[in-house]
CSV table of C-alpha atoms in Angstrom, one decimal:
chain,number,residue,atom,x,y,z
A,1,MET,CA,11.6,-17.3,15.6
A,2,LEU,CA,12.1,-13.5,15.2
A,3,GLU,CA,14.8,-13.6,17.9
A,4,VAL,CA,17.0,-15.4,15.4
A,5,PHE,CA,17.3,-12.2,13.4
A,6,THR,CA,18.2,-10.2,16.5
A,7,LEU,CA,20.9,-12.7,17.4
A,8,LEU,CA,22.2,-12.6,13.8
A,9,ALA,CA,22.3,-8.8,13.9
A,10,ASN,CA,24.1,-8.9,17.2
A,11,TRP,CA,26.8,-11.3,15.9
A,12,LEU,CA,27.4,-9.5,12.7
A,13,THR,CA,27.4,-6.0,14.2
A,14,TYR,CA,29.4,-6.5,17.4
A,15,SER,CA,31.5,-9.6,16.7
A,16,ALA,CA,32.1,-9.9,12.9
A,17,LEU,CA,32.3,-6.2,12.3
A,18,ALA,CA,33.5,-5.4,15.8
A,19,LEU,CA,31.6,-2.2,16.0
A,20,GLN,CA,31.4,-0.4,19.4
A,21,ALA,CA,28.0,-0.8,21.0
A,22,GLY,CA,26.0,2.3,21.7
A,23,THR,CA,27.5,4.4,18.8
A,24,PRO,CA,25.1,5.9,16.2
A,25,PHE,CA,26.8,3.9,13.4
A,26,ALA,CA,26.6,0.6,15.3
A,27,GLN,CA,22.9,1.2,16.1
A,28,GLY,CA,22.2,2.0,12.5
A,29,VAL,CA,24.0,-1.1,11.2
A,30,HIS,CA,22.3,-3.3,13.7
A,31,PHE,CA,18.9,-2.0,12.7
A,32,PHE,CA,19.7,-2.5,9.0
A,33,ILE,CA,20.9,-6.1,9.4
A,34,GLU,CA,18.1,-7.1,11.7
A,35,ASP,CA,15.2,-5.6,9.7
A,36,THR,CA,16.6,-6.5,6.3
A,37,SER,CA,17.1,-10.1,7.1
A,38,LYS,CA,13.8,-10.4,8.9
A,39,ILE,CA,11.7,-8.7,6.2
A,40,LEU,CA,13.3,-10.5,3.2
A,41,VAL,CA,13.0,-14.0,4.7
A,42,LEU,CA,9.4,-13.4,5.8
A,43,LEU,CA,8.5,-12.0,2.4
A,44,VAL,CA,9.8,-15.0,0.5
A,45,VAL,CA,8.1,-17.5,2.8
A,46,LEU,CA,4.7,-15.8,3.2
A,47,ILE,CA,4.4,-14.5,-0.3
A,48,TYR,CA,4.9,-18.0,-1.6
A,49,VAL,CA,2.1,-19.3,0.7
A,50,ILE,CA,-0.3,-16.5,-0.1
A,51,SER,CA,0.4,-16.9,-3.8
A,52,ALA,CA,-0.3,-20.6,-3.7
A,53,LEU,CA,-3.6,-19.9,-2.0
A,54,ARG,CA,-4.5,-17.2,-4.6
A,55,ALA,CA,-3.5,-19.3,-7.6
A,56,SER,CA,-7.1,-19.9,-8.6
A,57,LEU,CA,-8.1,-16.3,-8.4
A,58,SER,CA,-9.6,-15.2,-11.7
A,59,VAL,CA,-9.5,-11.5,-12.5
A,60,ASP,CA,-12.3,-11.9,-15.1
A,61,ARG,CA,-14.5,-13.6,-12.6
A,62,VAL,CA,-13.9,-10.9,-10.1
A,63,ARG,CA,-14.7,-8.3,-12.7
A,64,ASP,CA,-18.0,-10.0,-13.6
A,65,TYR,CA,-18.8,-10.3,-9.9
A,66,LEU,CA,-18.3,-6.6,-9.3
A,67,GLN,CA,-20.2,-5.8,-12.4
A,68,GLY,CA,-23.4,-7.4,-11.1
A,69,ARG,CA,-23.4,-6.5,-7.4
A,70,HIS,CA,-25.5,-4.1,-5.4
A,71,ARG,CA,-23.6,-0.8,-5.2
A,72,GLY,CA,-23.0,-1.0,-1.5
A,73,ILE,CA,-21.8,-4.5,-1.6
A,74,GLY,CA,-19.7,-3.5,-4.7
A,75,TYR,CA,-17.7,-0.9,-2.7
A,76,ILE,CA,-16.8,-3.5,-0.1
A,77,ALA,CA,-16.0,-6.1,-2.7
A,78,GLY,CA,-13.9,-3.7,-4.7
A,79,ALA,CA,-11.9,-2.7,-1.6
A,80,MET,CA,-11.5,-6.4,-0.7
A,81,PHE,CA,-10.2,-7.3,-4.1
A,82,GLY,CA,-7.8,-4.4,-4.0
A,83,ALA,CA,-6.6,-5.7,-0.6
A,84,VAL,CA,-5.8,-9.2,-1.9
A,85,THR,CA,-4.1,-8.2,-5.1
A,86,PRO,CA,-0.4,-7.4,-5.1
A,87,PHE,CA,-0.5,-4.3,-7.2
A,88,CYS,CA,1.2,-1.0,-6.5
A,89,SER,CA,-0.6,2.3,-7.4
A,90,CYS,CA,0.8,2.3,-10.9
A,91,SER,CA,0.4,-1.3,-11.9
A,92,SER,CA,-3.2,-1.3,-10.8
A,93,ILE,CA,-4.2,1.3,-13.4
A,94,PRO,CA,-4.5,-1.2,-16.3
A,95,LEU,CA,-7.0,-3.2,-14.3
A,96,PHE,CA,-8.8,0.0,-13.5
A,97,MET,CA,-9.2,0.7,-17.3
A,98,GLY,CA,-10.4,-2.9,-17.8
A,99,PHE,CA,-13.0,-2.6,-15.1
A,100,VAL,CA,-14.3,0.8,-16.5
A,101,SER,CA,-14.5,-0.7,-20.0
A,102,ALA,CA,-16.5,-3.6,-18.6
A,103,ARG,CA,-18.9,-1.1,-17.0
A,104,VAL,CA,-18.1,-1.9,-13.5
A,105,PRO,CA,-19.5,1.1,-11.5
A,106,ILE,CA,-16.9,3.8,-11.3
A,107,GLY,CA,-17.2,4.1,-7.6
A,108,VAL,CA,-16.5,0.4,-7.1
A,109,THR,CA,-13.5,0.6,-9.4
A,110,ILE,CA,-12.2,3.6,-7.4
A,111,SER,CA,-12.6,1.5,-4.2
A,112,PHE,CA,-10.3,-1.0,-5.8
A,113,LEU,CA,-7.8,1.6,-7.1
A,114,ILE,CA,-7.4,3.3,-3.7
A,115,THR,CA,-7.2,0.1,-1.6
A,116,SER,CA,-4.8,-1.8,-3.9
A,117,PRO,CA,-1.6,0.1,-3.2
A,118,LEU,CA,-2.5,0.7,0.5
A,119,ILE,CA,-3.1,-3.0,1.4
A,120,ASN,CA,-1.5,-6.1,0.0
A,121,GLU,CA,0.3,-9.1,1.4
A,122,VAL,CA,3.7,-7.4,1.2
A,123,VAL,CA,2.4,-4.5,3.4
A,124,VAL,CA,0.7,-6.8,5.8
A,125,ILE,CA,3.7,-9.1,6.2
A,126,MET,CA,6.1,-6.1,6.7
A,127,LEU,CA,3.8,-4.3,9.1
A,128,GLY,CA,3.2,-7.4,11.1
A,129,SER,CA,6.9,-8.2,11.4
A,130,VAL,CA,8.1,-4.7,12.1
A,131,LEU,CA,5.3,-3.0,13.9
A,132,GLY,CA,3.1,-5.8,15.4
A,133,LEU,CA,-0.3,-7.3,14.9
A,134,LYS,CA,-2.3,-4.4,16.5
A,135,PHE,CA,-0.9,-1.8,14.2
A,136,THR,CA,-1.4,-4.0,11.2
A,137,VAL,CA,-5.0,-4.6,11.9
A,138,VAL,CA,-5.6,-0.9,12.4
A,139,TYR,CA,-3.8,0.0,9.2
A,140,VAL,CA,-5.8,-2.6,7.2
A,141,ALA,CA,-9.1,-1.4,8.6
A,142,ILE,CA,-8.3,2.2,7.7
A,143,GLY,CA,-7.1,1.3,4.2
A,144,MET,CA,-10.3,-0.6,3.5
A,145,LEU,CA,-12.5,2.2,4.9
A,146,LEU,CA,-10.7,4.9,2.8
A,147,GLY,CA,-11.3,2.8,-0.3
A,148,ILE,CA,-15.0,2.3,0.4
A,149,ILE,CA,-15.7,5.9,1.2
A,150,ALA,CA,-13.8,7.0,-1.9
A,151,GLY,CA,-16.2,4.9,-4.0
A,152,VAL,CA,-19.2,6.5,-2.4
A,153,VAL,CA,-17.9,10.0,-2.9
A,154,VAL,CA,-17.0,9.4,-6.6
A,155,ASP,CA,-20.4,7.9,-7.4
A,156,ALA,CA,-22.2,10.7,-5.6
A,157,LEU,CA,-20.3,13.2,-7.7
A,158,GLN,CA,-21.0,11.2,-10.9
A,159,ALA,CA,-17.3,11.4,-11.6
A,160,HIS,CA,-17.5,9.1,-14.7
A,161,ARG,CA,-18.3,12.4,-16.5
A,162,TRP,CA,-14.6,13.3,-15.9
A,163,LEU,CA,-13.0,10.3,-17.5
A,164,GLN,CA,-11.0,10.9,-20.7
A,165,PRO,CA,-13.4,10.8,-23.7
A,166,PHE,CA,-12.3,7.4,-25.0
A,167,LEU,CA,-12.8,5.7,-21.6
A,168,ALA,CA,-16.0,7.5,-20.8
A,169,LYS,CA,-17.5,6.3,-24.2
A,170,ALA,CA,-16.5,2.7,-23.3
A,171,TYR,CA,-18.0,3.1,-19.9
A,172,LEU,CA,-21.4,4.4,-21.2
A,173,GLN,CA,-21.7,2.3,-24.4
A,174,ALA,CA,-20.0,-1.0,-23.9
A,175,ASP,CA,-21.9,-4.1,-24.9
A,176,SER,CA,-22.3,-6.0,-21.6
A,177,ALA,CA,-23.2,-9.2,-23.3
A,178,LYS,CA,-20.0,-9.3,-25.4
A,179,LEU,CA,-17.9,-8.4,-22.4
A,180,ASN,CA,-19.5,-11.1,-20.3
A,181,SER,CA,-19.0,-13.8,-23.0
A,182,ALA,CA,-15.4,-12.6,-23.6
A,183,SER,CA,-14.5,-12.8,-20.0
A,184,THR,CA,-15.4,-16.5,-19.6
A,185,SER,CA,-12.3,-18.2,-18.4
A,186,ASP,CA,-11.2,-21.7,-17.6
A,187,SER,CA,-12.4,-22.6,-14.2
A,188,SER,CA,-10.7,-25.9,-13.9
A,189,LYS,CA,-8.9,-26.7,-10.7
A,190,LEU,CA,-5.1,-26.2,-10.7
A,191,SER,CA,-2.9,-29.2,-9.8
A,192,CYS,CA,-0.5,-29.0,-6.9
A,193,LYS,CA,2.4,-28.7,-9.3
A,194,GLN,CA,0.7,-25.8,-11.1
A,195,ARG,CA,0.0,-24.0,-7.9
A,196,HIS,CA,3.7,-24.4,-6.9
A,197,GLU,CA,4.8,-23.0,-10.3
A,198,PHE,CA,2.4,-20.1,-10.0
A,199,ALA,CA,3.5,-19.4,-6.4
A,200,ARG,CA,7.2,-19.7,-7.2
A,201,ASN,CA,6.9,-17.4,-10.2
A,202,GLU,CA,4.8,-14.9,-8.3
A,203,THR,CA,7.3,-14.9,-5.4
A,204,ALA,CA,10.2,-14.3,-7.7
A,205,THR,CA,8.4,-11.5,-9.6
A,206,ILE,CA,7.3,-9.7,-6.4
A,207,PHE,CA,10.7,-10.2,-4.8
A,208,LYS,CA,12.6,-8.8,-7.8
A,209,ARG,CA,10.3,-5.8,-7.8
A,210,ILE,CA,10.6,-4.8,-4.2
A,211,TRP,CA,14.0,-6.0,-2.8
A,212,LEU,CA,15.8,-2.8,-3.7
A,213,TRP,CA,13.0,-0.7,-2.1
A,214,VAL,CA,13.3,-2.8,1.0
A,215,LEU,CA,17.0,-2.0,1.2
A,216,ILE,CA,16.5,1.7,0.6
A,217,GLY,CA,13.7,1.9,3.1
A,218,VAL,CA,15.6,0.0,5.8
A,219,GLY,CA,18.7,2.1,5.0
A,220,ILE,CA,16.8,5.4,5.6
A,221,GLY,CA,15.2,3.9,8.7
A,222,ALA,CA,18.6,2.8,9.9
A,223,PHE,CA,20.0,6.4,9.4
A,224,ILE,CA,17.0,7.8,11.4
A,225,HIS,CA,17.5,5.2,14.1
A,226,GLY,CA,21.2,5.9,14.5
A,227,TYR,CA,21.7,9.5,13.7
A,228,VAL,CA,18.6,11.6,14.1
A,229,PRO,CA,18.3,12.6,17.8
A,230,ALA,CA,15.2,11.4,19.6
A,231,ASP,CA,14.7,14.8,21.2
A,232,TRP,CA,14.2,16.4,17.8
A,233,PHE,CA,11.0,14.4,17.2
A,234,GLU,CA,10.0,14.9,20.8
A,235,GLN,CA,10.4,18.7,20.4
A,236,ASN,CA,8.9,19.1,17.0
A,237,LEU,CA,6.4,16.3,16.3
A,238,ALA,CA,5.8,14.2,19.4
A,239,HIS,CA,3.1,16.5,20.8
A,240,GLY,CA,0.9,15.8,17.8
A,241,GLN,CA,0.7,19.4,16.6
A,242,TRP,CA,-2.3,19.8,14.2
A,243,TRP,CA,-0.1,20.9,11.3
A,244,SER,CA,2.3,17.9,11.6
A,245,VAL,CA,-0.3,15.5,10.1
A,246,PRO,CA,-1.0,17.4,6.8
A,247,LEU,CA,2.7,18.2,6.6
A,248,ALA,CA,3.6,14.5,6.9
A,249,THR,CA,1.1,13.7,4.2
A,250,LEU,CA,2.6,16.3,1.8
A,251,THR,CA,6.2,15.6,2.5
A,252,ALA,CA,5.7,11.9,1.8
A,253,ILE,CA,4.5,12.4,-1.8
A,254,PRO,CA,7.7,13.5,-3.5
A,255,ILE,CA,9.8,10.7,-1.8
A,256,TYR,CA,7.5,8.0,-3.0
A,257,THR,CA,9.1,4.5,-3.2
A,258,ASN,CA,6.3,2.0,-2.3
A,259,ALA,CA,4.9,0.4,0.8
A,260,SER,CA,7.9,-1.9,1.0
A,261,GLY,CA,10.3,1.0,1.5
A,262,ILE,CA,8.1,3.1,3.7
A,263,VAL,CA,7.3,0.5,6.5
A,264,PRO,CA,10.9,0.4,7.9
A,265,ILE,CA,10.9,4.2,7.9
A,266,MET,CA,7.7,4.2,9.8
A,267,ALA,CA,9.2,1.9,12.4
A,268,SER,CA,12.1,4.3,13.0
A,269,LEU,CA,9.8,7.3,13.2
A,270,LEU,CA,7.6,5.6,15.8
A,271,ASP,CA,10.7,4.5,17.7
A,272,LYS,CA,11.9,8.1,17.7
A,273,GLY,CA,8.7,9.4,19.2
A,274,MET,CA,6.6,10.5,16.2
A,275,PRO,CA,2.9,10.1,17.1
A,276,LEU,CA,1.0,7.1,15.5
A,277,GLY,CA,-1.4,9.3,13.6
A,278,THR,CA,1.4,11.4,12.0
A,279,THR,CA,3.2,8.2,11.1
A,280,ILE,CA,0.2,6.7,9.4
A,281,ALA,CA,-0.4,9.9,7.5
A,282,PHE,CA,3.2,9.8,6.3
A,283,CYS,CA,2.9,6.2,5.1
A,284,MET,CA,-0.4,6.6,3.4
A,285,GLY,CA,0.6,9.8,1.7
A,286,ALA,CA,3.6,8.0,0.2
A,287,VAL,CA,1.8,5.0,-1.1
A,288,ALA,CA,-1.6,6.4,-2.1
A,289,VAL,CA,-0.9,9.9,-3.3
A,290,SER,CA,2.2,9.3,-5.4
A,291,LEU,CA,3.3,11.4,-8.3
A,292,PRO,CA,3.9,8.4,-10.7
A,293,GLU,CA,0.3,7.2,-10.1
A,294,PHE,CA,-1.2,10.6,-10.9
A,295,MET,CA,0.9,11.0,-14.0
A,296,MET,CA,-0.4,7.7,-15.3
A,297,LEU,CA,-4.0,8.5,-14.2
A,298,LYS,CA,-3.8,11.6,-16.3
A,299,GLN,CA,-4.0,9.3,-19.3
A,300,VAL,CA,-7.5,8.1,-18.3
A,301,MET,CA,-8.9,10.9,-16.1
A,302,GLN,CA,-9.4,14.6,-16.6
A,303,TYR,CA,-7.8,17.1,-14.2
A,304,ARG,CA,-11.1,17.6,-12.3
A,305,PHE,CA,-11.3,13.9,-11.5
A,306,LEU,CA,-7.6,13.9,-10.4
A,307,ALA,CA,-8.3,16.9,-8.2
A,308,VAL,CA,-11.2,15.1,-6.6
A,309,ILE,CA,-9.1,12.0,-5.8
A,310,ALA,CA,-6.1,14.0,-4.6
A,311,GLY,CA,-8.3,16.2,-2.4
A,312,TYR,CA,-10.2,13.4,-1.0
A,313,LEU,CA,-7.1,11.4,-0.1
A,314,PHE,CA,-5.4,14.4,1.5
A,315,ILE,CA,-8.4,15.3,3.6
A,316,ALA,CA,-9.2,11.6,4.5
A,317,ILE,CA,-5.5,10.8,5.5
A,318,SER,CA,-5.2,14.0,7.5
A,319,ILE,CA,-8.4,13.3,9.4
A,320,THR,CA,-7.2,9.8,10.1
A,321,GLY,CA,-3.9,11.1,11.5
A,322,TRP,CA,-5.7,13.7,13.6
A,323,LEU,CA,-8.1,11.2,15.1
A,324,PHE,CA,-5.3,8.8,16.0
A,325,ASN,CA,-3.2,11.6,17.6
A,326,TYR,CA,-6.2,13.0,19.5
A,327,PHE,CA,-7.4,9.7,20.9
A,328,HIS,CA,-3.8,8.4,21.6
A,329,PHE,CA,-4.3,5.0,20.0
């Protein structure tokens, strides 16, 4: 099936546009057409299917479930919930506040907050289509692990002390009984028509939110693919220098788009010879340590809490990149 997009790119680039094969511009255009068409079509189809399956997911029920779990199971459950919800780093913050107010353990809530932007169906679909199944499985496993460890670290530090006063008070003094009764929701089964409506609306909403970032990301990737010499990466980054991993993490922060825009750039960087670990560090730095997210988190966290999260993510992502470069996965 994916060969159809290659044939489409070949026809448009070399027949319809009559570009000369082998030139940087033609290579960039071919890359842009193939990846854009493939990503957008797969996104529409697969997001619809996943949304239909997720139609009965109740956020209130998940919150109540997380609230009553053993702490160790809670970290895993929080990370899993983050992985199956299509929230970017900024849009997941309102849910974070709701969980804290419901007295879900702060570590479990952080596991959700860290994992949610790193892993969702958009990321999985794009990674699978652009970089393959093996890379996708590895990325998902790392994202889950980072979220779980973050929860453990935050609880060990008792970081709930560093929430903003209004949220810390809600966390410590909320009436669990009222919250539980207020969170009761309709558990009736949805009809096929309702599932279709939900999936259609969810697909349209997500598509409208990400299509521009896909074009931007693929456009940057196409430029790298066509114009950046392969020997530049081989000379400067392909040997996995220790400093290249933290540098990739830091340089990705200011150019934050979202995971939809980063994945095509990752594909181009790998194609040009950048090591896998350095590439993973770049991607995770862009989607997990974003400036917009930390600006919003300042409304609910004190600077000490923000510093803990930023420091943990920087160290954890750097270690991840170093390990992958060292063991040559």
